[in-house]
JSON list of C-alpha atoms in Angstrom, two decimals:
[
{"chain": "S", "resi": 1, "resn": "UNK", "atom": "CA", "xyz": [-31.59, 119.99, 30.87]},
{"chain": "S", "resi": 2, "resn": "UNK", "atom": "CA", "xyz": [-28.06, 119.47, 29.62]},
{"chain": "S", "resi": 3, "resn": "UNK", "atom": "CA", "xyz": [-25.26, 121.17, 31.51]},
{"chain": "S", "resi": 4, "resn": "UNK", "atom": "CA", "xyz": [-24.28, 124.55, 30.11]},
{"chain": "S", "resi": 5, "resn": "UNK", "atom": "CA", "xyz": [-21.02, 124.41, 28.30]},
{"chain": "S", "resi": 6, "resn": "UNK", "atom": "CA", "xyz": [-18.09, 125.99, 30.12]},
{"chain": "S", "resi": 7, "resn": "UNK", "atom": "CA", "xyz": [-15.63, 128.27, 28.36]},
{"chain": "S", "resi": 8, "resn": "UNK", "atom": "CA", "xyz": [-13.20, 128.43, 31.19]},
{"chain": "S", "resi": 9, "resn": "UNK", "atom": "CA", "xyz": [-10.24, 126.68, 29.62]},
{"chain": "S", "resi": 10, "resn": "UNK", "atom": "CA", "xyz": [-9.20, 124.56, 26.67]},
{"chain": "S", "resi": 11, "resn": "UNK", "atom": "CA", "xyz": [-7.23, 121.74, 28.17]},
{"chain": "S", "resi": 12, "resn": "UNK", "atom": "CA", "xyz": [-5.18, 119.22, 26.25]},
{"chain": "S", "resi": 13, "resn": "UNK", "atom": "CA", "xyz": [-5.93, 115.71, 27.49]},
{"chain": "S", "resi": 14, "resn": "UNK", "atom": "CA", "xyz": [-3.83, 112.75, 26.45]},
{"chain": "S", "resi": 15, "resn": "UNK", "atom": "CA", "xyz": [-7.04, 111.00, 25.53]},
{"chain": "S", "resi": 16, "resn": "UNK", "atom": "CA", "xyz": [-6.57, 110.68, 21.79]},
{"chain": "S", "resi": 17, "resn": "UNK", "atom": "CA", "xyz": [-3.06, 109.30, 21.97]},
{"chain": "S", "resi": 18, "resn": "UNK", "atom": "CA", "xyz": [-4.10, 106.66, 24.48]},
{"chain": "S", "resi": 19, "resn": "UNK", "atom": "CA", "xyz": [-7.14, 105.66, 22.46]},
{"chain": "S", "resi": 20, "resn": "UNK", "atom": "CA", "xyz": [-5.20, 105.31, 19.21]},
{"chain": "S", "resi": 21, "resn": "UNK", "atom": "CA", "xyz": [-3.24, 102.39, 20.63]},
{"chain": "S", "resi": 22, "resn": "UNK", "atom": "CA", "xyz": [-6.25, 100.78, 22.32]},
{"chain": "S", "resi": 23, "resn": "UNK", "atom": "CA", "xyz": [-8.73, 100.54, 19.43]},
{"chain": "S", "resi": 24, "resn": "UNK", "atom": "CA", "xyz": [-9.19, 97.03, 18.10]},
{"chain": "S", "resi": 25, "resn": "UNK", "atom": "CA", "xyz": [-11.35, 96.93, 15.00]},
{"chain": "S", "resi": 26, "resn": "UNK", "atom": "CA", "xyz": [-13.66, 93.99, 14.48]},
{"chain": "S", "resi": 27, "resn": "UNK", "atom": "CA", "xyz": [-16.76, 93.19, 12.48]},
{"chain": "S", "resi": 28, "resn": "UNK", "atom": "CA", "xyz": [-19.09, 94.34, 15.21]},
{"chain": "S", "resi": 29, "resn": "UNK", "atom": "CA", "xyz": [-17.39, 97.52, 16.36]},
{"chain": "S", "resi": 30, "resn": "UNK", "atom": "CA", "xyz": [-19.44, 100.70, 16.05]},
{"chain": "S", "resi": 31, "resn": "UNK", "atom": "CA", "xyz": [-16.65, 103.25, 15.72]},
{"chain": "S", "resi": 32, "resn": "UNK", "atom": "CA", "xyz": [-17.05, 105.55, 12.68]},
{"chain": "S", "resi": 33, "resn": "UNK", "atom": "CA", "xyz": [-20.84, 105.26, 12.86]},
{"chain": "S", "resi": 34, "resn": "UNK", "atom": "CA", "xyz": [-23.63, 107.51, 14.01]},
{"chain": "S", "resi": 35, "resn": "UNK", "atom": "CA", "xyz": [-25.78, 106.78, 17.01]},
{"chain": "S", "resi": 36, "resn": "UNK", "atom": "CA", "xyz": [-29.34, 108.19, 16.95]},
{"chain": "S", "resi": 37, "resn": "UNK", "atom": "CA", "xyz": [-31.26, 108.52, 20.21]},
{"chain": "S", "resi": 38, "resn": "UNK", "atom": "CA", "xyz": [-34.54, 106.64, 20.07]},
{"chain": "S", "resi": 39, "resn": "UNK", "atom": "CA", "xyz": [-37.79, 108.37, 21.08]},
{"chain": "S", "resi": 40, "resn": "UNK", "atom": "CA", "xyz": [-37.78, 106.61, 24.46]},
{"chain": "S", "resi": 41, "resn": "UNK", "atom": "CA", "xyz": [-34.42, 108.19, 25.47]},
{"chain": "S", "resi": 42, "resn": "UNK", "atom": "CA", "xyz": [-35.10, 109.76, 28.87]},
{"chain": "S", "resi": 43, "resn": "UNK", "atom": "CA", "xyz": [-31.65, 111.20, 29.57]},
{"chain": "S", "resi": 44, "resn": "UNK", "atom": "CA", "xyz": [-31.97, 114.94, 28.77]},
{"chain": "S", "resi": 45, "resn": "UNK", "atom": "CA", "xyz": [-28.29, 115.03, 27.78]},
{"chain": "S", "resi": 46, "resn": "UNK", "atom": "CA", "xyz": [-29.03, 112.73, 24.83]},
{"chain": "S", "resi": 47, "resn": "UNK", "atom": "CA", "xyz": [-32.73, 113.03, 23.91]},
{"chain": "S", "resi": 48, "resn": "UNK", "atom": "CA", "xyz": [-32.94, 113.81, 20.20]},
{"chain": "S", "resi": 49, "resn": "UNK", "atom": "CA", "xyz": [-29.21, 113.60, 19.72]},
{"chain": "S", "resi": 50, "resn": "UNK", "atom": "CA", "xyz": [-26.98, 112.35, 16.95]},
{"chain": "S", "resi": 51, "resn": "UNK", "atom": "CA", "xyz": [-23.56, 111.12, 18.10]},
{"chain": "S", "resi": 52, "resn": "UNK", "atom": "CA", "xyz": [-20.48, 110.40, 16.01]},
{"chain": "S", "resi": 53, "resn": "UNK", "atom": "CA", "xyz": [-18.68, 107.45, 17.62]},
{"chain": "S", "resi": 54, "resn": "UNK", "atom": "CA", "xyz": [-14.91, 107.67, 17.34]},
{"chain": "S", "resi": 55, "resn": "UNK", "atom": "CA", "xyz": [-14.08, 104.79, 19.65]},
{"chain": "S", "resi": 56, "resn": "UNK", "atom": "CA", "xyz": [-15.75, 101.48, 20.51]},
{"chain": "S", "resi": 57, "resn": "UNK", "atom": "CA", "xyz": [-13.81, 98.60, 22.11]},
{"chain": "S", "resi": 58, "resn": "UNK", "atom": "CA", "xyz": [-14.36, 95.97, 24.76]},
{"chain": "S", "resi": 59, "resn": "UNK", "atom": "CA", "xyz": [-13.42, 98.67, 27.28]},
{"chain": "S", "resi": 60, "resn": "UNK", "atom": "CA", "xyz": [-16.19, 101.04, 26.29]},
{"chain": "S", "resi": 61, "resn": "UNK", "atom": "CA", "xyz": [-17.16, 103.70, 23.77]},
{"chain": "S", "resi": 62, "resn": "UNK", "atom": "CA", "xyz": [-16.73, 107.40, 23.19]},
{"chain": "S", "resi": 63, "resn": "UNK", "atom": "CA", "xyz": [-18.33, 109.89, 20.84]},
{"chain": "S", "resi": 64, "resn": "UNK", "atom": "CA", "xyz": [-19.40, 113.48, 20.25]},
{"chain": "S", "resi": 65, "resn": "UNK", "atom": "CA", "xyz": [-22.88, 114.88, 20.00]},
{"chain": "S", "resi": 66, "resn": "UNK", "atom": "CA", "xyz": [-23.03, 116.72, 16.69]},
{"chain": "S", "resi": 67, "resn": "UNK", "atom": "CA", "xyz": [-26.44, 118.39, 16.73]},
{"chain": "S", "resi": 68, "resn": "UNK", "atom": "CA", "xyz": [-26.55, 120.34, 20.01]},
{"chain": "S", "resi": 69, "resn": "UNK", "atom": "CA", "xyz": [-25.18, 123.88, 19.49]},
{"chain": "S", "resi": 70, "resn": "UNK", "atom": "CA", "xyz": [-24.72, 125.95, 22.66]},
{"chain": "S", "resi": 71, "resn": "UNK", "atom": "CA", "xyz": [-25.04, 129.70, 23.18]},
{"chain": "S", "resi": 72, "resn": "UNK", "atom": "CA", "xyz": [-21.26, 129.98, 23.12]},
{"chain": "S", "resi": 73, "resn": "UNK", "atom": "CA", "xyz": [-19.69, 130.92, 19.79]},
{"chain": "S", "resi": 74, "resn": "UNK", "atom": "CA", "xyz": [-16.14, 130.49, 18.55]},
{"chain": "S", "resi": 75, "resn": "UNK", "atom": "CA", "xyz": [-15.34, 134.16, 19.04]},
{"chain": "S", "resi": 76, "resn": "UNK", "atom": "CA", "xyz": [-16.12, 133.86, 22.78]},
{"chain": "S", "resi": 77, "resn": "UNK", "atom": "CA", "xyz": [-14.24, 130.61, 23.16]},
{"chain": "S", "resi": 78, "resn": "UNK", "atom": "CA", "xyz": [-11.12, 131.84, 21.38]},
{"chain": "S", "resi": 79, "resn": "UNK", "atom": "CA", "xyz": [-11.09, 134.96, 23.56]},
{"chain": "S", "resi": 80, "resn": "UNK", "atom": "CA", "xyz": [-11.21, 132.77, 26.65]},
{"chain": "S", "resi": 81, "resn": "UNK", "atom": "CA", "xyz": [-8.15, 130.81, 25.56]},
{"chain": "S", "resi": 82, "resn": "UNK", "atom": "CA", "xyz": [-6.21, 133.92, 24.52]},
{"chain": "S", "resi": 83, "resn": "UNK", "atom": "CA", "xyz": [-6.41, 133.33, 20.76]},
{"chain": "S", "resi": 84, "resn": "UNK", "atom": "CA", "xyz": [-7.45, 136.04, 18.32]},
{"chain": "S", "resi": 85, "resn": "UNK", "atom": "CA", "xyz": [-9.94, 134.89, 15.75]},
{"chain": "S", "resi": 86, "resn": "UNK", "atom": "CA", "xyz": [-10.50, 137.37, 12.95]},
{"chain": "S", "resi": 87, "resn": "UNK", "atom": "CA", "xyz": [-11.98, 135.14, 10.25]},
{"chain": "S", "resi": 88, "resn": "UNK", "atom": "CA", "xyz": [-15.46, 136.61, 9.86]},
{"chain": "S", "resi": 89, "resn": "UNK", "atom": "CA", "xyz": [-17.38, 133.49, 8.80]},
{"chain": "S", "resi": 90, "resn": "UNK", "atom": "CA", "xyz": [-16.15, 131.63, 11.89]},
{"chain": "S", "resi": 91, "resn": "UNK", "atom": "CA", "xyz": [-16.81, 134.24, 14.57]},
{"chain": "S", "resi": 92, "resn": "UNK", "atom": "CA", "xyz": [-20.48, 133.31, 15.07]},
{"chain": "S", "resi": 93, "resn": "UNK", "atom": "CA", "xyz": [-20.05, 129.58, 14.54]},
{"chain": "S", "resi": 94, "resn": "UNK", "atom": "CA", "xyz": [-21.42, 127.81, 17.61]},
{"chain": "S", "resi": 95, "resn": "UNK", "atom": "CA", "xyz": [-19.55, 125.64, 19.99]},
{"chain": "S", "resi": 96, "resn": "UNK", "atom": "CA", "xyz": [-21.40, 122.36, 20.51]},
{"chain": "S", "resi": 97, "resn": "UNK", "atom": "CA", "xyz": [-22.33, 120.33, 23.55]},
{"chain": "S", "resi": 98, "resn": "UNK", "atom": "CA", "xyz": [-20.35, 117.19, 22.85]},
{"chain": "S", "resi": 99, "resn": "UNK", "atom": "CA", "xyz": [-21.56, 115.26, 25.86]},
{"chain": "S", "resi": 100, "resn": "UNK", "atom": "CA", "xyz": [-21.74, 115.43, 29.63]},
{"chain": "S", "resi": 101, "resn": "UNK", "atom": "CA", "xyz": [-18.20, 114.13, 30.36]},
{"chain": "S", "resi": 102, "resn": "UNK", "atom": "CA", "xyz": [-15.32, 116.61, 30.86]},
{"chain": "S", "resi": 103, "resn": "UNK", "atom": "CA", "xyz": [-17.35, 119.59, 29.65]},
{"chain": "S", "resi": 104, "resn": "UNK", "atom": "CA", "xyz": [-14.41, 121.89, 30.39]},
{"chain": "S", "resi": 105, "resn": "UNK", "atom": "CA", "xyz": [-12.33, 120.24, 27.69]},
{"chain": "S", "resi": 106, "resn": "UNK", "atom": "CA", "xyz": [-12.39, 120.95, 23.99]},
{"chain": "S", "resi": 107, "resn": "UNK", "atom": "CA", "xyz": [-12.74, 118.42, 21.18]},
{"chain": "S", "resi": 108, "resn": "UNK", "atom": "CA", "xyz": [-12.44, 119.31, 17.49]},
{"chain": "S", "resi": 109, "resn": "UNK", "atom": "CA", "xyz": [-14.05, 116.97, 15.01]},
{"chain": "S", "resi": 110, "resn": "UNK", "atom": "CA", "xyz": [-12.77, 117.71, 11.56]},
{"chain": "S", "resi": 111, "resn": "UNK", "atom": "CA", "xyz": [-12.36, 116.47, 8.03]},
{"chain": "S", "resi": 112, "resn": "UNK", "atom": "CA", "xyz": [-9.64, 113.87, 7.45]},
{"chain": "S", "resi": 113, "resn": "UNK", "atom": "CA", "xyz": [-6.43, 114.31, 5.48]},
{"chain": "S", "resi": 114, "resn": "UNK", "atom": "CA", "xyz": [-5.56, 117.67, 6.94]},
{"chain": "S", "resi": 115, "resn": "UNK", "atom": "CA", "xyz": [-1.96, 118.27, 5.89]},
{"chain": "S", "resi": 116, "resn": "UNK", "atom": "CA", "xyz": [-0.76, 119.83, 9.15]},
{"chain": "S", "resi": 117, "resn": "UNK", "atom": "CA", "xyz": [-0.21, 117.25, 11.89]},
{"chain": "S", "resi": 118, "resn": "UNK", "atom": "CA", "xyz": [-1.51, 118.08, 15.36]},
{"chain": "S", "resi": 119, "resn": "UNK", "atom": "CA", "xyz": [0.04, 116.90, 18.57]},
{"chain": "S", "resi": 120, "resn": "UNK", "atom": "CA", "xyz": [-2.97, 114.92, 19.83]},
{"chain": "S", "resi": 121, "resn": "UNK", "atom": "CA", "xyz": [-5.27, 113.59, 17.15]},
{"chain": "S", "resi": 122, "resn": "UNK", "atom": "CA", "xyz": [-7.19, 110.39, 16.55]},
{"chain": "S", "resi": 123, "resn": "UNK", "atom": "CA", "xyz": [-7.79, 109.59, 12.87]},
{"chain": "S", "resi": 124, "resn": "UNK", "atom": "CA", "xyz": [-10.62, 107.06, 12.65]},
{"chain": "S", "resi": 125, "resn": "UNK", "atom": "CA", "xyz": [-9.94, 104.75, 9.67]},
{"chain": "S", "resi": 126, "resn": "UNK", "atom": "CA", "xyz": [-12.41, 105.50, 6.91]},
{"chain": "S", "resi": 127, "resn": "UNK", "atom": "CA", "xyz": [-13.91, 108.36, 8.89]},
{"chain": "S", "resi": 128, "resn": "UNK", "atom": "CA", "xyz": [-13.14, 111.69, 10.51]},
{"chain": "S", "resi": 129, "resn": "UNK", "atom": "CA", "xyz": [-10.41, 112.97, 12.77]},
{"chain": "S", "resi": 130, "resn": "UNK", "atom": "CA", "xyz": [-10.82, 114.10, 16.39]},
{"chain": "S", "resi": 131, "resn": "UNK", "atom": "CA", "xyz": [-8.19, 116.46, 17.78]},
{"chain": "S", "resi": 132, "resn": "UNK", "atom": "CA", "xyz": [-7.88, 117.48, 21.42]},
{"chain": "S", "resi": 133, "resn": "UNK", "atom": "CA", "xyz": [-4.75, 119.65, 21.30]},
{"chain": "S", "resi": 134, "resn": "UNK", "atom": "CA", "xyz": [-4.86, 123.45, 21.21]},
{"chain": "S", "resi": 135, "resn": "UNK", "atom": "CA", "xyz": [-2.65, 123.62, 18.13]},
{"chain": "S", "resi": 136, "resn": "UNK", "atom": "CA", "xyz": [-5.59, 122.88, 15.88]},
{"chain": "S", "resi": 137, "resn": "UNK", "atom": "CA", "xyz": [-7.32, 126.02, 17.15]},
{"chain": "S", "resi": 138, "resn": "UNK", "atom": "CA", "xyz": [-4.15, 128.01, 16.72]},
{"chain": "S", "resi": 139, "resn": "UNK", "atom": "CA", "xyz": [-4.13, 126.84, 13.11]},
{"chain": "S", "resi": 140, "resn": "UNK", "atom": "CA", "xyz": [-7.78, 127.83, 12.69]},
{"chain": "S", "resi": 141, "resn": "UNK", "atom": "CA", "xyz": [-7.01, 131.29, 14.05]},
{"chain": "S", "resi": 142, "resn": "UNK", "atom": "CA", "xyz": [-4.12, 131.59, 11.57]},
{"chain": "S", "resi": 143, "resn": "UNK", "atom": "CA", "xyz": [-6.28, 130.54, 8.67]},
{"chain": "S", "resi": 144, "resn": "UNK", "atom": "CA", "xyz": [-4.40, 127.30, 8.12]},
{"chain": "S", "resi": 145, "resn": "UNK", "atom": "CA", "xyz": [-6.63, 124.88, 10.06]},
{"chain": "S", "resi": 146, "resn": "UNK", "atom": "CA", "xyz": [-9.19, 122.40, 8.73]},
{"chain": "S", "resi": 147, "resn": "UNK", "atom": "CA", "xyz": [-11.79, 124.01, 6.55]},
{"chain": "S", "resi": 148, "resn": "UNK", "atom": "CA", "xyz": [-14.56, 121.80, 7.87]},
{"chain": "S", "resi": 149, "resn": "UNK", "atom": "CA", "xyz": [-14.70, 121.27, 11.60]},
{"chain": "S", "resi": 150, "resn": "UNK", "atom": "CA", "xyz": [-17.02, 121.17, 14.59]},
{"chain": "S", "resi": 151, "resn": "UNK", "atom": "CA", "xyz": [-15.88, 122.34, 18.01]},
{"chain": "S", "resi": 152, "resn": "UNK", "atom": "CA", "xyz": [-17.40, 120.73, 21.10]},
{"chain": "S", "resi": 153, "resn": "UNK", "atom": "CA", "xyz": [-16.98, 120.97, 24.83]},
{"chain": "S", "resi": 154, "resn": "UNK", "atom": "CA", "xyz": [-17.34, 117.61, 26.52]},
{"chain": "S", "resi": 155, "resn": "UNK", "atom": "CA", "xyz": [-17.88, 114.12, 25.09]},
{"chain": "S", "resi": 156, "resn": "UNK", "atom": "CA", "xyz": [-20.19, 111.15, 25.52]},
{"chain": "S", "resi": 157, "resn": "UNK", "atom": "CA", "xyz": [-18.74, 108.07, 27.12]},
{"chain": "S", "resi": 158, "resn": "UNK", "atom": "CA", "xyz": [-19.87, 104.53, 27.97]},
{"chain": "S", "resi": 159, "resn": "UNK", "atom": "CA", "xyz": [-18.19, 101.92, 30.15]},
{"chain": "S", "resi": 160, "resn": "UNK", "atom": "CA", "xyz": [-17.58, 98.37, 29.04]},
{"chain": "S", "resi": 161, "resn": "UNK", "atom": "CA", "xyz": [-20.77, 96.79, 27.75]},
{"chain": "S", "resi": 162, "resn": "UNK", "atom": "CA", "xyz": [-22.93, 99.81, 28.59]},
{"chain": "S", "resi": 163, "resn": "UNK", "atom": "CA", "xyz": [-23.55, 100.99, 25.04]},
{"chain": "S", "resi": 164, "resn": "UNK", "atom": "CA", "xyz": [-24.35, 97.47, 23.85]},
{"chain": "S", "resi": 165, "resn": "UNK", "atom": "CA", "xyz": [-26.94, 97.15, 26.63]},
{"chain": "S", "resi": 166, "resn": "UNK", "atom": "CA", "xyz": [-28.49, 100.53, 25.81]},
{"chain": "S", "resi": 167, "resn": "UNK", "atom": "CA", "xyz": [-28.81, 99.52, 22.14]},
{"chain": "S", "resi": 168, "resn": "UNK", "atom": "CA", "xyz": [-30.43, 96.24, 23.15]},
{"chain": "S", "resi": 169, "resn": "UNK", "atom": "CA", "xyz": [-32.95, 98.21, 25.22]},
{"chain": "S", "resi": 170, "resn": "UNK", "atom": "CA", "xyz": [-33.71, 100.41, 22.21]},
{"chain": "S", "resi": 171, "resn": "UNK", "atom": "CA", "xyz": [-32.03, 103.50, 23.63]},
{"chain": "S", "resi": 172, "resn": "UNK", "atom": "CA", "xyz": [-30.04, 103.95, 20.42]},
{"chain": "S", "resi": 173, "resn": "UNK", "atom": "CA", "xyz": [-29.93, 102.87, 16.83]},
{"chain": "S", "resi": 174, "resn": "UNK", "atom": "CA", "xyz": [-26.63, 102.84, 14.96]},
{"chain": "S", "resi": 175, "resn": "UNK", "atom": "CA", "xyz": [-26.30, 104.15, 11.43]},
{"chain": "S", "resi": 176, "resn": "UNK", "atom": "CA", "xyz": [-23.26, 103.21, 9.33]},
{"chain": "S", "resi": 177, "resn": "UNK", "atom": "CA", "xyz": [-22.66, 105.71, 6.49]},
{"chain": "S", "resi": 178, "resn": "UNK", "atom": "CA", "xyz": [-19.96, 106.53, 4.02]},
{"chain": "S", "resi": 179, "resn": "UNK", "atom": "CA", "xyz": [-17.32, 109.12, 4.89]},
{"chain": "S", "resi": 180, "resn": "UNK", "atom": "CA", "xyz": [-18.86, 111.62, 2.48]},
{"chain": "S", "resi": 181, "resn": "UNK", "atom": "CA", "xyz": [-22.34, 111.13, 3.90]},
{"chain": "S", "resi": 182, "resn": "UNK", "atom": "CA", "xyz": [-20.99, 111.79, 7.41]},
{"chain": "S", "resi": 183, "resn": "UNK", "atom": "CA", "xyz": [-19.16, 114.90, 6.24]},
{"chain": "S", "resi": 184, "resn": "UNK", "atom": "CA", "xyz": [-22.33, 116.17, 4.57]},
{"chain": "S", "resi": 185, "resn": "UNK", "atom": "CA", "xyz": [-24.40, 115.67, 7.69]},
{"chain": "S", "resi": 186, "resn": "UNK", "atom": "CA", "xyz": [-21.98, 117.09, 10.24]},
{"chain": "S", "resi": 187, "resn": "UNK", "atom": "CA", "xyz": [-20.53, 119.98, 8.26]},
{"chain": "S", "resi": 188, "resn": "UNK", "atom": "CA", "xyz": [-23.03, 120.86, 5.58]},
{"chain": "S", "resi": 189, "resn": "UNK", "atom": "CA", "xyz": [-26.47, 120.16, 7.12]},
{"chain": "S", "resi": 190, "resn": "UNK", "atom": "CA", "xyz": [-27.97, 122.71, 9.59]},
{"chain": "S", "resi": 191, "resn": "UNK", "atom": "CA", "xyz": [-27.81, 121.37, 13.14]},
{"chain": "S", "resi": 192, "resn": "UNK", "atom": "CA", "xyz": [-31.58, 121.29, 13.52]},
{"chain": "S", "resi": 193, "resn": "UNK", "atom": "CA", "xyz": [-31.88, 118.95, 10.51]},
{"chain": "S", "resi": 194, "resn": "UNK", "atom": "CA", "xyz": [-29.09, 116.48, 11.32]},
{"chain": "S", "resi": 195, "resn": "UNK", "atom": "CA", "xyz": [-31.28, 114.07, 13.22]},
{"chain": "S", "resi": 196, "resn": "UNK", "atom": "CA", "xyz": [-33.82, 113.73, 10.43]},
{"chain": "S", "resi": 197, "resn": "UNK", "atom": "CA", "xyz": [-31.14, 113.67, 7.76]},
{"chain": "S", "resi": 198, "resn": "UNK", "atom": "CA", "xyz": [-29.27, 110.85, 9.50]},
{"chain": "S", "resi": 199, "resn": "UNK", "atom": "CA", "xyz": [-32.49, 108.94, 10.06]},
{"chain": "S", "resi": 200, "resn": "UNK", "atom": "CA", "xyz": [-33.42, 109.30, 6.39]},
{"chain": "S", "resi": 201, "resn": "UNK", "atom": "CA", "xyz": [-30.62, 106.93, 5.43]},
{"chain": "S", "resi": 202, "resn": "UNK", "atom": "CA", "xyz": [-32.46, 104.16, 7.28]},
{"chain": "S", "resi": 203, "resn": "UNK", "atom": "CA", "xyz": [-35.40, 104.59, 4.94]},
{"chain": "S", "resi": 204, "resn": "UNK", "atom": "CA", "xyz": [-38.22, 105.28, 7.34]},
{"chain": "S", "resi": 205, "resn": "UNK", "atom": "CA", "xyz": [-39.91, 108.15, 9.18]},
{"chain": "S", "resi": 206, "resn": "UNK", "atom": "CA", "xyz": [-38.53, 108.68, 12.74]},
{"chain": "S", "resi": 207, "resn": "UNK", "atom": "CA", "xyz": [-42.10, 109.23, 13.96]},
{"chain": "S", "resi": 208, "resn": "UNK", "atom": "CA", "xyz": [-42.71, 105.54, 13.33]},
{"chain": "S", "resi": 209, "resn": "UNK", "atom": "CA", "xyz": [-40.04, 104.48, 15.77]},
{"chain": "S", "resi": 210, "resn": "UNK", "atom": "CA", "xyz": [-41.09, 102.91, 19.04]},
{"chain": "S", "resi": 211, "resn": "UNK", "atom": "CA", "xyz": [-39.57, 103.91, 22.37]},
{"chain": "S", "resi": 212, "resn": "UNK", "atom": "CA", "xyz": [-40.31, 100.48, 23.84]},
{"chain": "S", "resi": 213, "resn": "UNK", "atom": "CA", "xyz": [-37.64, 97.90, 24.47]},
{"chain": "S", "resi": 214, "resn": "UNK", "atom": "CA", "xyz": [-37.31, 94.98, 22.12]},
{"chain": "S", "resi": 215, "resn": "UNK", "atom": "CA", "xyz": [-36.57, 94.52, 18.45]},
{"chain": "S", "resi": 216, "resn": "UNK", "atom": "CA", "xyz": [-38.87, 93.59, 15.57]}
]
């Protein structure tokens, strides 16, 4: 089973600022795409998961699982980090398991073009924005944060060449979509339907997928 999300602290890594300068976009990069776990995925952290990739370079890849809500809600998380959240619709919104790496750290995936700048954000060209600094949650608590966002603890990460190998072995299938389609899936579609909704854009039933290695 996946590790239970921790609500101990919300730390502010320098991750996003370092990534922003390292990303090199090319025709075969997978950033700003979804990864869908294939039926043969044996890692319990990722079985049945949909991941939004916000970084993919020759040095590796990083993303956030967007369809694995935890038992922790925003009200509980905000209390743990000494912020008062009084916006009723948000209180019961779940915190998501973003991946098995650094599960004590918070990552906020949100709609682009938010007017207020945050101290540590990575805006993926043509896609969404990922913020790791606490100021985005302070803005949410004050009612001035992004209207559409998903809060995760932890992220998914791959070393150089690892993701490419896993795709070759049919561990994942990548799904490029428009910005609006991604927004609709992540922020408008119930978490339990995001896998099927993402898969539907490929034009076939996920039950027809094979878990065996090799490509048709």
